[in-house]
Short mmCIF file of C-alpha atoms in Angstrom, two decimals:
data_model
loop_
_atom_site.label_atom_id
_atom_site.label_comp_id
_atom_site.label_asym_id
_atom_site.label_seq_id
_atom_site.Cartn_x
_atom_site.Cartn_y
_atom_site.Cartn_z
CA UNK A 1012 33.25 15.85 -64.33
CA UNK A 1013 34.41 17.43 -60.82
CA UNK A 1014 34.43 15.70 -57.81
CA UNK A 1015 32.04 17.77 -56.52
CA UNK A 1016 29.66 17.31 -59.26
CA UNK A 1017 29.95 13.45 -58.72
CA UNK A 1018 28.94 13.59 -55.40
CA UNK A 1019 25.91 15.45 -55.89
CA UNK A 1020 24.73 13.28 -58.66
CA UNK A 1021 25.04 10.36 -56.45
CA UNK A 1022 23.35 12.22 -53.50
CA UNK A 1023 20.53 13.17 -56.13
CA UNK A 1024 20.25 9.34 -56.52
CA UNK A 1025 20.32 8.44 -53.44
CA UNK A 1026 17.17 10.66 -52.63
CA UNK A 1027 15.38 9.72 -55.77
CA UNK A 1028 16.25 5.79 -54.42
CA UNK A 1029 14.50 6.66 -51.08
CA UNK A 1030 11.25 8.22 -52.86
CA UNK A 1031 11.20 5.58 -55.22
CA UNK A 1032 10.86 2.89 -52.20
CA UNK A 1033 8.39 5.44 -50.27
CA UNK A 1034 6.08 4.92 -53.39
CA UNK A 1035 6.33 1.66 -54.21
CA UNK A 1036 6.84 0.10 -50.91
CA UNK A 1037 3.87 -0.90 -48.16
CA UNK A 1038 5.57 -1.79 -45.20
CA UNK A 1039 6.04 0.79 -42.41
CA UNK A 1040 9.61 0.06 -41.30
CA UNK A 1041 10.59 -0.06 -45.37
CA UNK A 1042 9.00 3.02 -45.67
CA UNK A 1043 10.76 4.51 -42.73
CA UNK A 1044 14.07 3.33 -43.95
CA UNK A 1045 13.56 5.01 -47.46
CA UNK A 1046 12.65 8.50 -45.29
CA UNK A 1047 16.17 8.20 -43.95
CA UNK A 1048 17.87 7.61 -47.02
CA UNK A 1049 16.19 10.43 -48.91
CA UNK A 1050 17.51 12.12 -45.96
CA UNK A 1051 21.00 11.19 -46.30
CA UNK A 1052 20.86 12.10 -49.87
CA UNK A 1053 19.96 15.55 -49.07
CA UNK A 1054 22.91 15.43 -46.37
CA UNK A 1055 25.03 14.27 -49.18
CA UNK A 1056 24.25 16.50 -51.57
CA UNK A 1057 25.40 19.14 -48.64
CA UNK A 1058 28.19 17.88 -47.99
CA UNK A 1059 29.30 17.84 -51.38
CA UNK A 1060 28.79 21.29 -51.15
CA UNK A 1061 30.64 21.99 -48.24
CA UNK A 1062 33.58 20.32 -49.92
CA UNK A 1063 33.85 22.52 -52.62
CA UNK A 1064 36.55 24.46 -50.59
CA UNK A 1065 39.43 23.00 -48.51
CA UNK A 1066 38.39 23.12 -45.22
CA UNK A 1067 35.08 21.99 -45.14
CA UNK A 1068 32.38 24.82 -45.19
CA UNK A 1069 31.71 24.98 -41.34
CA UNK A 1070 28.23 26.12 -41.44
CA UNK A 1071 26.71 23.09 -43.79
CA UNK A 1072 28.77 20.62 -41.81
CA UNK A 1073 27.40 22.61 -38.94
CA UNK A 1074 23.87 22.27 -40.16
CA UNK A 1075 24.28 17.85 -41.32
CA UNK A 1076 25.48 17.77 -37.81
CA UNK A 1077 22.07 18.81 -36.21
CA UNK A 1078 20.50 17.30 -38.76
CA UNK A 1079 21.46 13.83 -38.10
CA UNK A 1080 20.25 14.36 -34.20
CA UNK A 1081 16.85 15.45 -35.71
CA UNK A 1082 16.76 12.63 -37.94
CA UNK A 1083 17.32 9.77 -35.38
CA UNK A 1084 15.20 11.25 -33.32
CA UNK A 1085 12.53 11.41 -35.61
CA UNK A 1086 12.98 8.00 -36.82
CA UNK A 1087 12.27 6.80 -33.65
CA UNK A 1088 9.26 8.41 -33.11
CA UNK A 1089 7.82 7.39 -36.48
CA UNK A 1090 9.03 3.94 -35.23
CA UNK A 1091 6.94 4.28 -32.12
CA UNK A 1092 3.78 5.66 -33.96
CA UNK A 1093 4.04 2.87 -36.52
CA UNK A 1094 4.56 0.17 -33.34
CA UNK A 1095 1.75 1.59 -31.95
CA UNK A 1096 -0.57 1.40 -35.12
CA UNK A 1097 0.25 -2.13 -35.57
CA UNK A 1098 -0.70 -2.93 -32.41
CA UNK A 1099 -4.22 -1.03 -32.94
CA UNK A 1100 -4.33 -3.09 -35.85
CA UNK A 1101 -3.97 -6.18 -34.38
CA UNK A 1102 -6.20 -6.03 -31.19
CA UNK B 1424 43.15 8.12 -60.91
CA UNK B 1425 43.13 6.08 -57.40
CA UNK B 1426 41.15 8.70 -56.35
CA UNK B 1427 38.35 8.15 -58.70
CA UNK B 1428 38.51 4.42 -57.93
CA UNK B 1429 37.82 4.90 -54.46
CA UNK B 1430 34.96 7.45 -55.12
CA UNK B 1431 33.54 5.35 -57.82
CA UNK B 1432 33.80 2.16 -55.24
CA UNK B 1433 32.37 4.17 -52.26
CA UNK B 1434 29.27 5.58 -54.11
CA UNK B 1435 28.20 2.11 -56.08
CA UNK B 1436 28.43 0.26 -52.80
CA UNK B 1437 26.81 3.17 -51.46
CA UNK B 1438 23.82 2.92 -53.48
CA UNK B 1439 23.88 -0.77 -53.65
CA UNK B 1440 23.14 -0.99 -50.21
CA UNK B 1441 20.57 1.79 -49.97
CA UNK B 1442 18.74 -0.44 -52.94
CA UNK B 1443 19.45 -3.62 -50.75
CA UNK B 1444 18.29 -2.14 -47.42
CA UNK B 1445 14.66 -1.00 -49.30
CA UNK B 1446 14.31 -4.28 -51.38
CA UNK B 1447 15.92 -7.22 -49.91
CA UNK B 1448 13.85 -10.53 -49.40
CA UNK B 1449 13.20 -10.48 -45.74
CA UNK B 1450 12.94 -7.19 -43.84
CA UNK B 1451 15.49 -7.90 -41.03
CA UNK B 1452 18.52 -8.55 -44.07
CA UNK B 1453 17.14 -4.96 -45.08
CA UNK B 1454 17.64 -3.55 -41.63
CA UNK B 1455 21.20 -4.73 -41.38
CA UNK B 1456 21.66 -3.71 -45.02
CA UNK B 1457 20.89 -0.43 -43.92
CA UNK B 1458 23.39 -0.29 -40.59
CA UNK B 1459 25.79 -1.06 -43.50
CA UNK B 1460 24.91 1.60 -45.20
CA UNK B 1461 25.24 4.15 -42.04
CA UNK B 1462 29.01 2.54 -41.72
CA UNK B 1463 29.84 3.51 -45.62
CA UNK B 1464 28.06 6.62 -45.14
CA UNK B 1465 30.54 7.31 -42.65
CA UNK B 1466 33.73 6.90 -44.34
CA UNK B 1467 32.13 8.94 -47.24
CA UNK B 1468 32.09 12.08 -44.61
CA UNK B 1469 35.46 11.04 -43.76
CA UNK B 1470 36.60 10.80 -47.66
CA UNK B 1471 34.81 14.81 -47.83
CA UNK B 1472 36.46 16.40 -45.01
CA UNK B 1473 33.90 16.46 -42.46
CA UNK B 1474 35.37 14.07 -39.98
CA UNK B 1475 32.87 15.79 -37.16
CA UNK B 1476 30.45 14.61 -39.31
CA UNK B 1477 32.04 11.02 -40.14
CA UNK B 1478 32.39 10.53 -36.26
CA UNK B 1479 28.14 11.23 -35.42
CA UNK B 1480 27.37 9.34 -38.29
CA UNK B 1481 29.18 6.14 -37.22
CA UNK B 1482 27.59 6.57 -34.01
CA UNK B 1483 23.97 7.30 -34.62
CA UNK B 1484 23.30 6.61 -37.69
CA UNK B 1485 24.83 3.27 -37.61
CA UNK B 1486 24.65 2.20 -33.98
CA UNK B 1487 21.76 3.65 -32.26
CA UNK B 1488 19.57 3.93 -35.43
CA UNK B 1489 20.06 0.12 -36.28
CA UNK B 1490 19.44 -0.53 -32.49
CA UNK B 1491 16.45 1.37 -33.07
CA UNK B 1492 15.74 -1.07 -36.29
CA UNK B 1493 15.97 -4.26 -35.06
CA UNK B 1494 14.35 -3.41 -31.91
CA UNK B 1495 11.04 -2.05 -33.81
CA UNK B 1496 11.27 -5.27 -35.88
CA UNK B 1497 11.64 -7.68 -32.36
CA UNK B 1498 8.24 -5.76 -31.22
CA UNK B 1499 6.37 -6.87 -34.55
CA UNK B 1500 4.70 -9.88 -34.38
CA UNK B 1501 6.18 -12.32 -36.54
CA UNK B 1502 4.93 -12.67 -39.78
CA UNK B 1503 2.74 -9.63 -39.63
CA UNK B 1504 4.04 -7.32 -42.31
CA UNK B 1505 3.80 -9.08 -45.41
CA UNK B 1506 6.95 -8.91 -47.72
CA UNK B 1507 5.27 -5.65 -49.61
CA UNK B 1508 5.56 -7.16 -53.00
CA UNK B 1509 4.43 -4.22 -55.46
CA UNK B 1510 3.12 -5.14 -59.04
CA UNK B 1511 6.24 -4.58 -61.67
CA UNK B 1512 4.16 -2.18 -63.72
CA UNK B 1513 3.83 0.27 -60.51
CA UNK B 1514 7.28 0.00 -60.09
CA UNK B 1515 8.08 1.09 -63.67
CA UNK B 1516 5.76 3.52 -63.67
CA UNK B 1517 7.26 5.16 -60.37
CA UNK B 1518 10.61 5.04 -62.25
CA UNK B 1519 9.14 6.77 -65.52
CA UNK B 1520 8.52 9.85 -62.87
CA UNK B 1521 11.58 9.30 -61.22
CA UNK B 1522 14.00 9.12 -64.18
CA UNK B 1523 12.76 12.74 -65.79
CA UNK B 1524 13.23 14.51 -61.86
CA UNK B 1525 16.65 13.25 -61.93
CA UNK B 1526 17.55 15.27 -65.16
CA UNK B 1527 15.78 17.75 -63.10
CA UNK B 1528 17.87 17.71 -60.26
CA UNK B 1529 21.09 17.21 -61.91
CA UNK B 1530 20.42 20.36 -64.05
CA UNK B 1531 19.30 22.25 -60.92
CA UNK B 1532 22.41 21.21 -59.21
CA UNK B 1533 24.62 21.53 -61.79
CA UNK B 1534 25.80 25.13 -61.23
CA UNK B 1535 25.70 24.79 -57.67
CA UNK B 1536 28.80 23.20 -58.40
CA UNK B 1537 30.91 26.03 -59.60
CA UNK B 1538 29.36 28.91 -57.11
CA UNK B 1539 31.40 30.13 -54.52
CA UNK B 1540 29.99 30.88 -51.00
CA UNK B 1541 31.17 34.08 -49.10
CA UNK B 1542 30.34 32.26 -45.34
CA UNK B 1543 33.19 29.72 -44.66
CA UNK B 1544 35.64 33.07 -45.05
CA UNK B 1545 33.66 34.84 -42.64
CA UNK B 1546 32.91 32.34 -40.56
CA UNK B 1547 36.91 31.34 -39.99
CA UNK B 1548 37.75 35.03 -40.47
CA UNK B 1549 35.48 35.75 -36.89
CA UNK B 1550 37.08 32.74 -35.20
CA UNK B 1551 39.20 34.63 -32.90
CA UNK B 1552 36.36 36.11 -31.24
CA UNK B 1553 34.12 32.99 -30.79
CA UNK B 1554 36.06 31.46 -27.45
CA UNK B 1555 36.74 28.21 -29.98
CA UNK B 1556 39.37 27.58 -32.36
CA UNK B 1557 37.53 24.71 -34.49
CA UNK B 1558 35.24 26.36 -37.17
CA UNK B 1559 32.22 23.93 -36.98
CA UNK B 1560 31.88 23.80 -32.76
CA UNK B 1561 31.70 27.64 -33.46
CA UNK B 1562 29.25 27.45 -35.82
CA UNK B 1563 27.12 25.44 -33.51
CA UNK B 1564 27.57 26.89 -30.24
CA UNK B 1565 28.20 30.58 -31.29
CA UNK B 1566 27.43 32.07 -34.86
CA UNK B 1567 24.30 29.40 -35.44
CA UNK B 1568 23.72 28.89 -31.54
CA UNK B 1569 20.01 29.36 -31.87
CA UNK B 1570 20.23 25.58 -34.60
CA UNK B 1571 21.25 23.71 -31.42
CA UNK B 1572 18.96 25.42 -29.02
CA UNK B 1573 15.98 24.37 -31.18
CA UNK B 1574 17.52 20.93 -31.61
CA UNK B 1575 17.60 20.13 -28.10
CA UNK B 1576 13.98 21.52 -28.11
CA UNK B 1577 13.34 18.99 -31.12
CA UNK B 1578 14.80 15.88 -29.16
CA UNK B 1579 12.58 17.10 -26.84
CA UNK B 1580 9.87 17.00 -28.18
CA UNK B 1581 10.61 13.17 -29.71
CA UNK B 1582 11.12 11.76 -26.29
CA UNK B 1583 7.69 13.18 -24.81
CA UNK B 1584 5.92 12.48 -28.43
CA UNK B 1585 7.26 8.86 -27.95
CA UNK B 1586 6.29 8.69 -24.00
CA UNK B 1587 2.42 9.66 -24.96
CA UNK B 1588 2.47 6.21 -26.62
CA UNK B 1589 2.80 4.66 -23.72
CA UNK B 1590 5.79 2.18 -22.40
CA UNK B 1591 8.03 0.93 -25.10
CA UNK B 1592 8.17 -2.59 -24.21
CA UNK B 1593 12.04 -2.95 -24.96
CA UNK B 1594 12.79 -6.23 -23.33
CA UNK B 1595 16.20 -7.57 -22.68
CA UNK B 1596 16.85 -11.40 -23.10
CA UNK B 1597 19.25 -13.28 -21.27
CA UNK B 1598 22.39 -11.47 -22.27
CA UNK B 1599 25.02 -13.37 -24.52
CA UNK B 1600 27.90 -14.31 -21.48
CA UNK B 1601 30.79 -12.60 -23.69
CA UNK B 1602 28.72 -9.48 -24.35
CA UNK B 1603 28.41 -9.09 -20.55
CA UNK B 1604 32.21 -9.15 -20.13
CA UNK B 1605 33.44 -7.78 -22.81
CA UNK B 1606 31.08 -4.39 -21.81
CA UNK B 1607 32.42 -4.26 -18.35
CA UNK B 1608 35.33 -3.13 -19.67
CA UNK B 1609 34.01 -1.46 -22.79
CA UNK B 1610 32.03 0.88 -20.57
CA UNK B 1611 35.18 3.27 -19.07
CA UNK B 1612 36.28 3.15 -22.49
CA UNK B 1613 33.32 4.77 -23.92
CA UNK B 1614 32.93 7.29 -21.12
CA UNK B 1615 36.84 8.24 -21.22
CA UNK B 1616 36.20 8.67 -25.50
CA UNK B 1617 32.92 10.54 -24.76
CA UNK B 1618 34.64 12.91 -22.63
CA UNK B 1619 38.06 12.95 -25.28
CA UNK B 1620 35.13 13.79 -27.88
CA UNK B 1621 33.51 16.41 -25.90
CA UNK B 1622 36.72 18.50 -24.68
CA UNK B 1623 38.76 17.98 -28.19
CA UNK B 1624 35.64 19.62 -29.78
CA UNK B 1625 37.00 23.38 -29.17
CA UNK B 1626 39.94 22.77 -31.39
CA UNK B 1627 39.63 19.31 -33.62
CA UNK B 1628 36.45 17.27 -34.55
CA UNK B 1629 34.54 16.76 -31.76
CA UNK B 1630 32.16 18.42 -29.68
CA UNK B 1631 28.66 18.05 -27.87
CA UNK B 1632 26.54 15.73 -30.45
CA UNK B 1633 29.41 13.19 -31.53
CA UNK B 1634 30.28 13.07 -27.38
CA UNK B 1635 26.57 12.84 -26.25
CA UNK B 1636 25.73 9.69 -29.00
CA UNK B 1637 29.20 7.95 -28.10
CA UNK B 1638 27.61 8.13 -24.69
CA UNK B 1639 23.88 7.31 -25.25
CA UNK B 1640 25.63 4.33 -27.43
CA UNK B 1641 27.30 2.86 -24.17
CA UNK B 1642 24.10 3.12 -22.32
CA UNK B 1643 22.44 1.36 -25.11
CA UNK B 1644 25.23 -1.50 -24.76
CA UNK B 1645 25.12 -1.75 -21.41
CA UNK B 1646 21.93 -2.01 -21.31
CA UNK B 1647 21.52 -4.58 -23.64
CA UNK B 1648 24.16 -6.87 -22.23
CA UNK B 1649 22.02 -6.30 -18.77
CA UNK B 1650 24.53 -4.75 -16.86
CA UNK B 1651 21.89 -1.37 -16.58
CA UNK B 1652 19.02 -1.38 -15.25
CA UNK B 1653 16.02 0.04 -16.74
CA UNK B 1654 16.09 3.58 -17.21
CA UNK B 1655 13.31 4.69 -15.86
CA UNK B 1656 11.09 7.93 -16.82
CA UNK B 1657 9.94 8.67 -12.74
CA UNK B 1658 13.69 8.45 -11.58
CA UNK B 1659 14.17 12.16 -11.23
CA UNK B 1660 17.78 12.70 -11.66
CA UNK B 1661 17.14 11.39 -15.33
CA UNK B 1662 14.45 13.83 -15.96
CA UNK B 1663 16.59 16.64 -14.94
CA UNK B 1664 19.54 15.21 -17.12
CA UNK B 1665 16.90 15.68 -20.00
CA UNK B 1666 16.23 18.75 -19.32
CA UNK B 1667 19.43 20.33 -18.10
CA UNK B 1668 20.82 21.28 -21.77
CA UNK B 1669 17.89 22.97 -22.82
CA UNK B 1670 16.94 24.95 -19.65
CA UNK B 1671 20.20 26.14 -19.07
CA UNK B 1672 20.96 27.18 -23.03
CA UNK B 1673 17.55 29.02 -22.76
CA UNK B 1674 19.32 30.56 -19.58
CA UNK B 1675 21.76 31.53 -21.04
CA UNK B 1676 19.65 33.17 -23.80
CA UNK B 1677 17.44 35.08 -21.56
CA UNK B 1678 20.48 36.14 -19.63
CA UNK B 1679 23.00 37.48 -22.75
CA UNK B 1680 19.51 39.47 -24.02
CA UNK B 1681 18.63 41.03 -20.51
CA UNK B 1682 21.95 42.16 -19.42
CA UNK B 1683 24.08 42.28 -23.17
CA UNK B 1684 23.48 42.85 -26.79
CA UNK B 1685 20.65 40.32 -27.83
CA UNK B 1686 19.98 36.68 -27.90
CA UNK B 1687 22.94 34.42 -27.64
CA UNK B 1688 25.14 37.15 -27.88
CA UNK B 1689 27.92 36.16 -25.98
CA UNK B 1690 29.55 39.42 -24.11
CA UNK B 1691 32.93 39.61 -24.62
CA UNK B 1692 35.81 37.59 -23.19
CA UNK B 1693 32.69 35.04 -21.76
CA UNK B 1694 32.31 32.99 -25.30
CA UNK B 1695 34.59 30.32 -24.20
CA UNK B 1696 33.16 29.69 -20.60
CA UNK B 1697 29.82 29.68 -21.38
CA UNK B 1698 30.37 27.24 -24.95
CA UNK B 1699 31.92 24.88 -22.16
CA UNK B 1700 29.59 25.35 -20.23
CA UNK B 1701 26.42 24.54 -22.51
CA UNK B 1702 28.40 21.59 -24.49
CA UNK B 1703 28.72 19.82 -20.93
CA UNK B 1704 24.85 20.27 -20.13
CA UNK B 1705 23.92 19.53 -24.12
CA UNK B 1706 26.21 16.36 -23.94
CA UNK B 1707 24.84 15.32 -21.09
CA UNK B 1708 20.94 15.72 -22.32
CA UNK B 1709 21.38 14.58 -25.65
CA UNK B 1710 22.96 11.40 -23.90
CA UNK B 1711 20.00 10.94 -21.73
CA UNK B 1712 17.50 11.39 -24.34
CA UNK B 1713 18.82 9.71 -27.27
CA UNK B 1714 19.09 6.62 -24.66
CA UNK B 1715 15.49 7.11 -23.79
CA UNK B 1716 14.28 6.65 -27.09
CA UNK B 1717 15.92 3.78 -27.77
CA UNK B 1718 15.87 1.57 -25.10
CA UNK B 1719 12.76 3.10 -23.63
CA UNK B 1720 11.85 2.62 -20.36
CA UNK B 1721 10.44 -0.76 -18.24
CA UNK B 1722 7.09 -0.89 -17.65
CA UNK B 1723 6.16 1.49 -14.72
CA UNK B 1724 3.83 -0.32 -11.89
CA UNK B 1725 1.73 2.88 -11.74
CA UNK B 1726 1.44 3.47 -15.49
#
């Protein structure tokens, strides 16, 4: 098994690990977390990509690199919204 | 063979943690399960060859996402939130469909693995006409320039999605004494890094998103050890920081298709002025922004 292969096995996982906690789990923040890892498994699975030739592959690490602004930025707007829905909740 | 080891080590631990960080008891052991996760992430890029990636990850996706984290958790009222315990038989049956899309994916990705991409040829092949000599600023700032003007646009778009919900109600307790010191003298540090980060970026790992979270990471410190005061949304400078990167890339845009040859078509010998240019005003915004969102702003007397 290649290097490469190995890393996009485990990046598969990882992504099936985050779905698997965004369907069995109920709390918001868990469920947030598990977005972000399915996310990072996609990344992964990119960058194991990129890696198949020595440099990187500019344009994927490129494309992880905006990604991970997007992400973080989403994340805390779907913190926000869930803040704000547990407030609603609440009152 | 030591090779494998440390793959083999990196990935279990990997996935360990993502398990830990979804499943553990309470939910604030999952949260910090998870900044662990962000830090091994990080030395996986490294271990890849993507150390631009490696450096942004280490920065935002374990320090100002965790901030993020444990902040949303401080707002919930304790005890709300129970643990989410999920019968065992859902849980196997969400495995049963997981288990068959994994063959699924493995066999999809499978000969992924072997194929050979024509674009990181032509993408160093062009580099002498881009204005940079390190392959991934150029494919940010020139080739894909259009990724990182919607991006800004995106963050954008967060920040004024998250101001509609009103004031975030990030409070600051009485700062920890050492904290205080030791970020007087962490915060030159950071800004000196930040603007290492930011001018390597042309020629070595670096560049406008690794400088502008180093920097929106040092706000976030400060901040916390009370050393900042609020930021605050009404302050105008700071609305102009947030804007500045995305105004003047769209600018710039406007500009290279009215007088040149299209959209974010740099004219010739101008690449490397106008790349500065942009990373300084995109460093600066995404700085500004990405320290909006997560420390928020204080409560605003008119609001």
């Amino acid at each position: 098994m290649s290097t490469t292969l190995f890393w996009l096995a485990v990046g598969a996982l990882l992504w099936l690990i985050g779905l698997h906690g965004l369907l069995t789990l109920r709390d918001a923040l868990r469920r947030i977390i598990a977005i972000n890892l399915m996310g990072s498994g996609v990344f992964l699975v990119m960058i194991a990509l990129a890696a198949r030739v020595v440099p990187s592959d500019p344009v994927l690490v490129a494309l992880v690199v905006t990604g991970l602004v997007v992400a973080v930025s989403a994340t805390a707007l779907a913190l926000r919204l869930a803040g704000s829905a547990e407030r609603g909740k609440s009152s | 063979m030591t090779e494998w080891l440390l793959d083999a080590v990196l990935a279990l631990l990997l996935l360990a943690l993502a398990g830990g960080a979804l499943h553990a008891r309470n939910r604030y052991a999952g949260v910090l399960l998870f900044i662990a996760f962000g830090l091994v992430l990080a030395l996986i890029w490294a271990r890849l060859g993507a150390p631009d990636l490696a450096l942004a990850e280490a920065a935002i996706g374990a320090g100002l996402t965790g901030v993020l984290l444990l902040a949303a958790l401080a707002r919930q009222p304790a005890g709300s939130g129970a643990e989410g315990v999920s019968f065992a038989r859902h849980r196997l049956a969400a495995a049963a469909v997981l288990v068959p899309l994994l063959m699924i994916l493995l066999q999809g990705l499978d000969p992924l693995a072997e194929q050979r991409s024509p674009l990181p040829e032509l993408a160093t092949g062009a580099l002498g006409q881009s204005g940079v000599s390190h392959p991934v600023t150029a494919v940010l700032l020139n080739y894909r320039a259009w990724d990182t003007l919607l991006e800004l646009a995106v963050l954008l778009l967060a920040l004024l999605g998250a101001r509609q919900l009103g004031p975030a109600r990030f409070e600051v307790e009485r700062p920890w004494p050492l904290l205080r010191a030791w970020s007087r003298s962490l915060a030159p540090l950071l800004l000196l890094a930040g603007g290492y980060l930011l001018w390597s970026g042309s020629s070595a790992p670096g560049g406008a998103f690794q400088a502008g979270s180093l920097l929106a990471a040092g706000v976030v410190l400060l901040r916390l050890a009370g050393v900042l005061p609020a930021l605050r949304w009404s302050f105008w400078p700071l609305r102009l920081l947030v804007l500045l990167g995305l105004l003047l890339f769209l600018a710039v845009a406007i500009a290279c298709a009215w007088f040149g040859a299209g959209w974010l078509v740099y004219p010739d010998g101008w690449a490397k002025p106008l790349i500065l240019v942009i990373e300084v005003a995109a460093t600066l915004s995404i700085a500004a922004s990405l320290s909006l969102l997560v420390v928020g702003e204080a409560r605003e007397a008119s609001a």
